[in-house]
Amino acid sequence: MPPLPSASTATLTGVLERIIFHNEENHYTIAEFRPDEKPAVAAAPAASAPNSKARPELVTIVGALPSVECGETLHLTGEWTHHAQHGAQFKIAAFKSELPSSVYGIRKYLGSGLVPGIGKVYANKIVDAFGTDTFRTLSEDSGRLRDVEGIGKKRATAIKQAWDEKRTERELYIFLQTYGVTTGQCIKLVKHYGAQAKPILLEQPYKVAREIDGIGFKTADRIAINLGFANDAPPRLDAGLLYALEILQEDGHTAYREADLIDYSAALLETEGRFLEARIAALVASKAIVRHWPAGVDSPLPGSGLIQLPHNDRAEEKIAGVVPRLTRAPSGLPPIKADAAVEWAEKKAGFAFAELQRTALKNALTNKISILTGGPGTGKTTILRALVEILKAKKVRVHLAAPTGRAAQRLSETTGGFATTIHRLLKYDPAGGGFVANENAPLATDFLVLDEASMLDTRLAAALLQSVPSRAHLLLVGDTDQLPSVGAGNVLKDLIATERIPVTRLSVIYRQQGQSQIVTTAHAINSGDPTLGAVLPEVASAQVWADLNFIAASDTEDCVRKVIQLVTEFIPQKLKWPHPIHDVQILAPMHKGVAGVGNFNTRLQAALNPNARGLRAMHGEYRPGDKVIQLRNNYDKNLFNGDIGTIASVDLEAGTLDAEFDGERHMFERGEFNDLALAYAISIHKSQGSEYPVVIVPLLKAHFMMLQRNLIYTAITRGKKKVFLVGEPAAYAMAVRNAESKTRCTHLREKIAATAT
């Protein structure tokens, strides 16, 4: 095997000799490849170049290679990499293939097992009979196959059918790649549509954006424009409007004002708003979108309606329907005298509750649905512990839930009850594509407490609230000053704003008698006070006794250096936290950049876990001992977006890894690696609902696009024992002063108001 050439982008042309490994699901392939010429090595010393021979040596190629067979001529684009065990490998980024033209190539191609009925023996016979005319014979004159010894009518027909299927699939890949469709997208299209992929793309290119995950509007639009679709063609405008609503949904909106949607979509599609007005009407008529006119207005102005995607409209309708259903149904709790119950809980706790805490307990016990909100240290935990003890004493079936596993674990620890995640509580049914618990099969509970309710997006809230039995009580607990949910919606704030539900707002700090700097700083942030305590020049000067420290950094690189110094030296040596991988969490405002999530993960992996051999993937290399985060819900594995675990082992030969989440092991194949990312550092958004012993927050003016009050507030309140802010005090002040977080547009309040009439 030749030594490792340059790591820059390179091209290779040659013949595919042998397929060592091929994954049918994602077409990841490891193969031996013979280049036409020895690989060029840019700026490399002569001693490192591959040996010069008349026939170049075989090289190992790795990557997605759908619908290729041995003997084909491949034109590869990619880069050279070095595998710790197997040496130099060419990692494929893109490829084009040609059917072999030589007798040698044709013989190898047919003998590779491509066509059922043709093994090496019959491949040799067919090529001996037809030579370089073999492929034309198979395509246009297959009847001549019966002239070959041993091939009868039945075998000839089967060979012809298999050959035609393979040729159609091959032509489809060539057609798709002509229009800039990536190999991965080609695989998805062929898997979804089969032989119909080409006619569907030619006639309905925007259909694929709606039906195939991972192929969005931009890809479909590029194909459509290349095929000659007009800029203002109705299919393009319709798809563009739906795409615009999906982008706005990613920004948190479940609805959008029609006039603003037209302006937004016109800029996105580079077209005129007048064309879009007619298409909105057509989409409303076909029920592809929903329009709501302002309530109580007889003659609404054009463009004043709110536009929604149907699934967001349905989810909000379900939430709105739960409020009157719960409030009108009688309570299923046994008789409880609220005042006496509160006094009993105070005696059990050993101290008197504040008046607002008593009010919150009484609201929960006497109202079918109530809300408890407040910042850190204001006594929410005291109330929840007392409530659970009261309900247990009365033999009430109480369920505790939270959006994330860490939040559920914390809820269990603080209340003494058993808590679970919402997804596990509702029990997802992969076969049915929904939750087992729903309005027709409600939870077997008398009282449901949901913590971290600010994280509830509209669709998850609809599923949860529907599952609450009519006779049960529901208490939503959350901090409205935190970042809103990652998914679309503003459920907790909308429910509070309706004034249909009793709300208790806690504001007095009780934790550590007000001495916690984490807590006092969080409340100062909410009041708009950017004043900091001591700003320390170096990591070594950090005050071990203080639970919050600000360490100044002169620039971005200095910030990264000091963060790594905190993790690798100060925290394990001075604070005596022996497990920096598990005990410390970096929370960065942004993903990209020198002080972003990606770079921190690369640097921290090198510092904390440098020696283990791992597997390469899109989001980095995965090594045993690495901390990882799950990026999407996987109901088969019972893992959910935001779950954090540790890689337990890696199988380099099989290309699989085992990761442990909350004591349970899960195996990941290569096709699932993109569901994971390194988690030494994560975004502040991903930290919602979790607490960590030690939190480190890089904070720089370069993060200005993300610097908002609720962002820094959320980051600081994730720290359980220690918080270190590292960066520029001016960036902190910018974040605290910027209280103008984006307003989310929803229609939930109006729907709830309509249920009261």
mmCIF file with all atom_site columns, C-alpha atoms in Angstrom, residues 176-262:
data_model
loop_
_atom_site.group_PDB
_atom_site.id
_atom_site.type_symbol
_atom_site.label_atom_id
_atom_site.label_alt_id
_atom_site.label_comp_id
_atom_site.label_asym_id
_atom_site.label_entity_id
_atom_site.label_seq_id
_atom_site.pdbx_PDB_ins_code
_atom_site.Cartn_x
_atom_site.Cartn_y
_atom_site.Cartn_z
_atom_site.occupancy
_atom_site.B_iso_or_equiv
_atom_site.pdbx_formal_charge
_atom_site.auth_seq_id
_atom_site.auth_comp_id
_atom_site.auth_asym_id
_atom_site.auth_atom_id
_atom_site.pdbx_PDB_model_num
ATOM 1  C CA . LEU A 1 176 ? -29.238 13.023 -10.723 1.00 0.00 ? 176 LEU A CA 1
ATOM 2  C CA . GLN A 1 177 ? -25.564 13.862 -10.346 1.00 0.00 ? 177 GLN A CA 1
ATOM 3  C CA . THR A 1 178 ? -25.754 15.953 -13.528 1.00 0.00 ? 178 THR A CA 1
ATOM 4  C CA . TYR A 1 179 ? -28.083 18.293 -11.634 1.00 0.00 ? 179 TYR A CA 1
ATOM 5  C CA . GLY A 1 180 ? -25.890 18.612 -8.579  1.00 0.00 ? 180 GLY A CA 1
ATOM 6  C CA . VAL A 1 181 ? -27.673 16.044 -6.428  1.00 0.00 ? 181 VAL A CA 1
ATOM 7  C CA . THR A 1 182 ? -25.235 14.590 -3.905  1.00 0.00 ? 182 THR A CA 1
ATOM 8  C CA . THR A 1 183 ? -24.567 10.877 -3.589  1.00 0.00 ? 183 THR A CA 1
ATOM 9  C CA . GLY A 1 184 ? -26.448 10.741 -0.283  1.00 0.00 ? 184 GLY A CA 1
ATOM 10 C CA . GLN A 1 185 ? -29.460 12.469 -1.816  1.00 0.00 ? 185 GLN A CA 1
ATOM 11 C CA . CYS A 1 186 ? -29.345 10.102 -4.803  1.00 0.00 ? 186 CYS A CA 1
ATOM 12 C CA . ILE A 1 187 ? -29.559 7.174  -2.420  1.00 0.00 ? 187 ILE A CA 1
ATOM 13 C CA . LYS A 1 188 ? -32.612 8.660  -0.693  1.00 0.00 ? 188 LYS A CA 1
ATOM 14 C CA . LEU A 1 189 ? -34.383 9.379  -3.997  1.00 0.00 ? 189 LEU A CA 1
ATOM 15 C CA . VAL A 1 190 ? -33.800 5.900  -5.403  1.00 0.00 ? 190 VAL A CA 1
ATOM 16 C CA . LYS A 1 191 ? -34.783 4.243  -2.124  1.00 0.00 ? 191 LYS A CA 1
ATOM 17 C CA . HIS A 1 192 ? -38.022 6.275  -1.954  1.00 0.00 ? 192 HIS A CA 1
ATOM 18 C CA . TYR A 1 193 ? -39.145 6.343  -5.608  1.00 0.00 ? 193 TYR A CA 1
ATOM 19 C CA . GLY A 1 194 ? -37.248 3.512  -7.278  1.00 0.00 ? 194 GLY A CA 1
ATOM 20 C CA . ALA A 1 195 ? -37.385 3.647  -11.071 1.00 0.00 ? 195 ALA A CA 1
ATOM 21 C CA . GLN A 1 196 ? -39.980 6.457  -10.873 1.00 0.00 ? 196 GLN A CA 1
ATOM 22 C CA . ALA A 1 197 ? -37.425 8.904  -9.464  1.00 0.00 ? 197 ALA A CA 1
ATOM 23 C CA . LYS A 1 198 ? -36.450 10.323 -12.860 1.00 0.00 ? 198 LYS A CA 1
ATOM 24 C CA . PRO A 1 199 ? -39.987 10.971 -14.214 1.00 0.00 ? 199 PRO A CA 1
ATOM 25 C CA . ILE A 1 200 ? -41.044 12.464 -10.866 1.00 0.00 ? 200 ILE A CA 1
ATOM 26 C CA . LEU A 1 201 ? -38.085 14.837 -10.898 1.00 0.00 ? 201 LEU A CA 1
ATOM 27 C CA . LEU A 1 202 ? -38.785 15.815 -14.503 1.00 0.00 ? 202 LEU A CA 1
ATOM 28 C CA . GLU A 1 203 ? -42.478 16.485 -13.905 1.00 0.00 ? 203 GLU A CA 1
ATOM 29 C CA . GLN A 1 204 ? -42.775 17.349 -10.169 1.00 0.00 ? 204 GLN A CA 1
ATOM 30 C CA . PRO A 1 205 ? -39.331 18.346 -8.863  1.00 0.00 ? 205 PRO A CA 1
ATOM 31 C CA . TYR A 1 206 ? -40.763 20.166 -5.848  1.00 0.00 ? 206 TYR A CA 1
ATOM 32 C CA . LYS A 1 207 ? -42.565 17.041 -4.700  1.00 0.00 ? 207 LYS A CA 1
ATOM 33 C CA . VAL A 1 208 ? -39.294 15.566 -3.433  1.00 0.00 ? 208 VAL A CA 1
ATOM 34 C CA . ALA A 1 209 ? -38.780 18.514 -1.059  1.00 0.00 ? 209 ALA A CA 1
ATOM 35 C CA . ARG A 1 210 ? -42.092 17.688 0.629   1.00 0.00 ? 210 ARG A CA 1
ATOM 36 C CA . GLU A 1 211 ? -41.698 13.931 0.764   1.00 0.00 ? 211 GLU A CA 1
ATOM 37 C CA . ILE A 1 212 ? -38.026 13.124 1.396   1.00 0.00 ? 212 ILE A CA 1
ATOM 38 C CA . ASP A 1 213 ? -36.211 14.087 4.550   1.00 0.00 ? 213 ASP A CA 1
ATOM 39 C CA . GLY A 1 214 ? -32.820 15.615 3.765   1.00 0.00 ? 214 GLY A CA 1
ATOM 40 C CA . ILE A 1 215 ? -33.766 16.935 0.323   1.00 0.00 ? 215 ILE A CA 1
ATOM 41 C CA . GLY A 1 216 ? -35.029 20.443 0.833   1.00 0.00 ? 216 GLY A CA 1
ATOM 42 C CA . PHE A 1 217 ? -36.452 23.186 -1.304  1.00 0.00 ? 217 PHE A CA 1
ATOM 43 C CA . LYS A 1 218 ? -33.049 24.489 -2.412  1.00 0.00 ? 218 LYS A CA 1
ATOM 44 C CA . THR A 1 219 ? -32.040 21.180 -3.972  1.00 0.00 ? 219 THR A CA 1
ATOM 45 C CA . ALA A 1 220 ? -35.426 20.709 -5.637  1.00 0.00 ? 220 ALA A CA 1
ATOM 46 C CA . ASP A 1 221 ? -35.365 24.320 -6.840  1.00 0.00 ? 221 ASP A CA 1
ATOM 47 C CA . ARG A 1 222 ? -31.906 23.922 -8.374  1.00 0.00 ? 222 ARG A CA 1
ATOM 48 C CA . ILE A 1 223 ? -33.081 20.849 -10.266 1.00 0.00 ? 223 ILE A CA 1
ATOM 49 C CA . ALA A 1 224 ? -36.296 22.554 -11.377 1.00 0.00 ? 224 ALA A CA 1
ATOM 50 C CA . ILE A 1 225 ? -34.544 25.699 -12.625 1.00 0.00 ? 225 ILE A CA 1
ATOM 51 C CA . ASN A 1 226 ? -32.030 23.544 -14.532 1.00 0.00 ? 226 ASN A CA 1
ATOM 52 C CA . LEU A 1 227 ? -34.937 21.649 -16.074 1.00 0.00 ? 227 LEU A CA 1
ATOM 53 C CA . GLY A 1 228 ? -36.456 24.909 -17.313 1.00 0.00 ? 228 GLY A CA 1
ATOM 54 C CA . PHE A 1 229 ? -39.135 25.721 -14.727 1.00 0.00 ? 229 PHE A CA 1
ATOM 55 C CA . ALA A 1 230 ? -39.997 29.453 -14.811 1.00 0.00 ? 230 ALA A CA 1
ATOM 56 C CA . ASN A 1 231 ? -39.114 31.643 -11.828 1.00 0.00 ? 231 ASN A CA 1
ATOM 57 C CA . ASP A 1 232 ? -42.799 32.457 -11.269 1.00 0.00 ? 232 ASP A CA 1
ATOM 58 C CA . ALA A 1 233 ? -44.203 29.014 -12.130 1.00 0.00 ? 233 ALA A CA 1
ATOM 59 C CA . PRO A 1 234 ? -47.044 28.099 -9.708  1.00 0.00 ? 234 PRO A CA 1
ATOM 60 C CA . PRO A 1 235 ? -45.342 24.859 -8.522  1.00 0.00 ? 235 PRO A CA 1
ATOM 61 C CA . ARG A 1 236 ? -42.224 26.867 -7.628  1.00 0.00 ? 236 ARG A CA 1
ATOM 62 C CA . LEU A 1 237 ? -44.174 29.591 -5.830  1.00 0.00 ? 237 LEU A CA 1
ATOM 63 C CA . ASP A 1 238 ? -46.250 27.036 -3.903  1.00 0.00 ? 238 ASP A CA 1
ATOM 64 C CA . ALA A 1 239 ? -43.175 25.092 -2.837  1.00 0.00 ? 239 ALA A CA 1
ATOM 65 C CA . GLY A 1 240 ? -41.386 28.341 -1.965  1.00 0.00 ? 240 GLY A CA 1
ATOM 66 C CA . LEU A 1 241 ? -44.214 29.541 0.290   1.00 0.00 ? 241 LEU A CA 1
ATOM 67 C CA . LEU A 1 242 ? -44.259 26.226 2.142   1.00 0.00 ? 242 LEU A CA 1
ATOM 68 C CA . TYR A 1 243 ? -40.474 26.352 2.427   1.00 0.00 ? 243 TYR A CA 1
ATOM 69 C CA . ALA A 1 244 ? -40.674 29.889 3.834   1.00 0.00 ? 244 ALA A CA 1
ATOM 70 C CA . LEU A 1 245 ? -43.136 28.719 6.487   1.00 0.00 ? 245 LEU A CA 1
ATOM 71 C CA . GLU A 1 246 ? -40.780 25.874 7.374   1.00 0.00 ? 246 GLU A CA 1
ATOM 72 C CA . ILE A 1 247 ? -37.862 28.305 7.799   1.00 0.00 ? 247 ILE A CA 1
ATOM 73 C CA . LEU A 1 248 ? -40.040 30.550 9.984   1.00 0.00 ? 248 LEU A CA 1
ATOM 74 C CA . GLN A 1 249 ? -41.051 27.472 11.969  1.00 0.00 ? 249 GLN A CA 1
ATOM 75 C CA . GLU A 1 250 ? -37.350 26.776 12.630  1.00 0.00 ? 250 GLU A CA 1
ATOM 76 C CA . ASP A 1 251 ? -37.164 30.332 14.029  1.00 0.00 ? 251 ASP A CA 1
ATOM 77 C CA . GLY A 1 252 ? -39.936 29.410 16.474  1.00 0.00 ? 252 GLY A CA 1
ATOM 78 C CA . HIS A 1 253 ? -43.039 30.732 14.699  1.00 0.00 ? 253 HIS A CA 1
ATOM 79 C CA . THR A 1 254 ? -46.145 28.567 14.394  1.00 0.00 ? 254 THR A CA 1
ATOM 80 C CA . ALA A 1 255 ? -47.995 31.302 12.465  1.00 0.00 ? 255 ALA A CA 1
ATOM 81 C CA . TYR A 1 256 ? -47.040 34.332 10.395  1.00 0.00 ? 256 TYR A CA 1
ATOM 82 C CA . ARG A 1 257 ? -48.877 37.434 9.219   1.00 0.00 ? 257 ARG A CA 1
ATOM 83 C CA . GLU A 1 258 ? -49.834 37.021 5.563   1.00 0.00 ? 258 GLU A CA 1
ATOM 84 C CA . ALA A 1 259 ? -48.425 40.352 4.350   1.00 0.00 ? 259 ALA A CA 1
ATOM 85 C CA . ASP A 1 260 ? -45.113 39.654 6.088   1.00 0.00 ? 260 ASP A CA 1
ATOM 86 C CA . LEU A 1 261 ? -45.031 36.125 4.674   1.00 0.00 ? 261 LEU A CA 1
ATOM 87 C CA . ILE A 1 262 ? -45.460 37.517 1.163   1.00 0.00 ? 262 ILE A CA 1
#
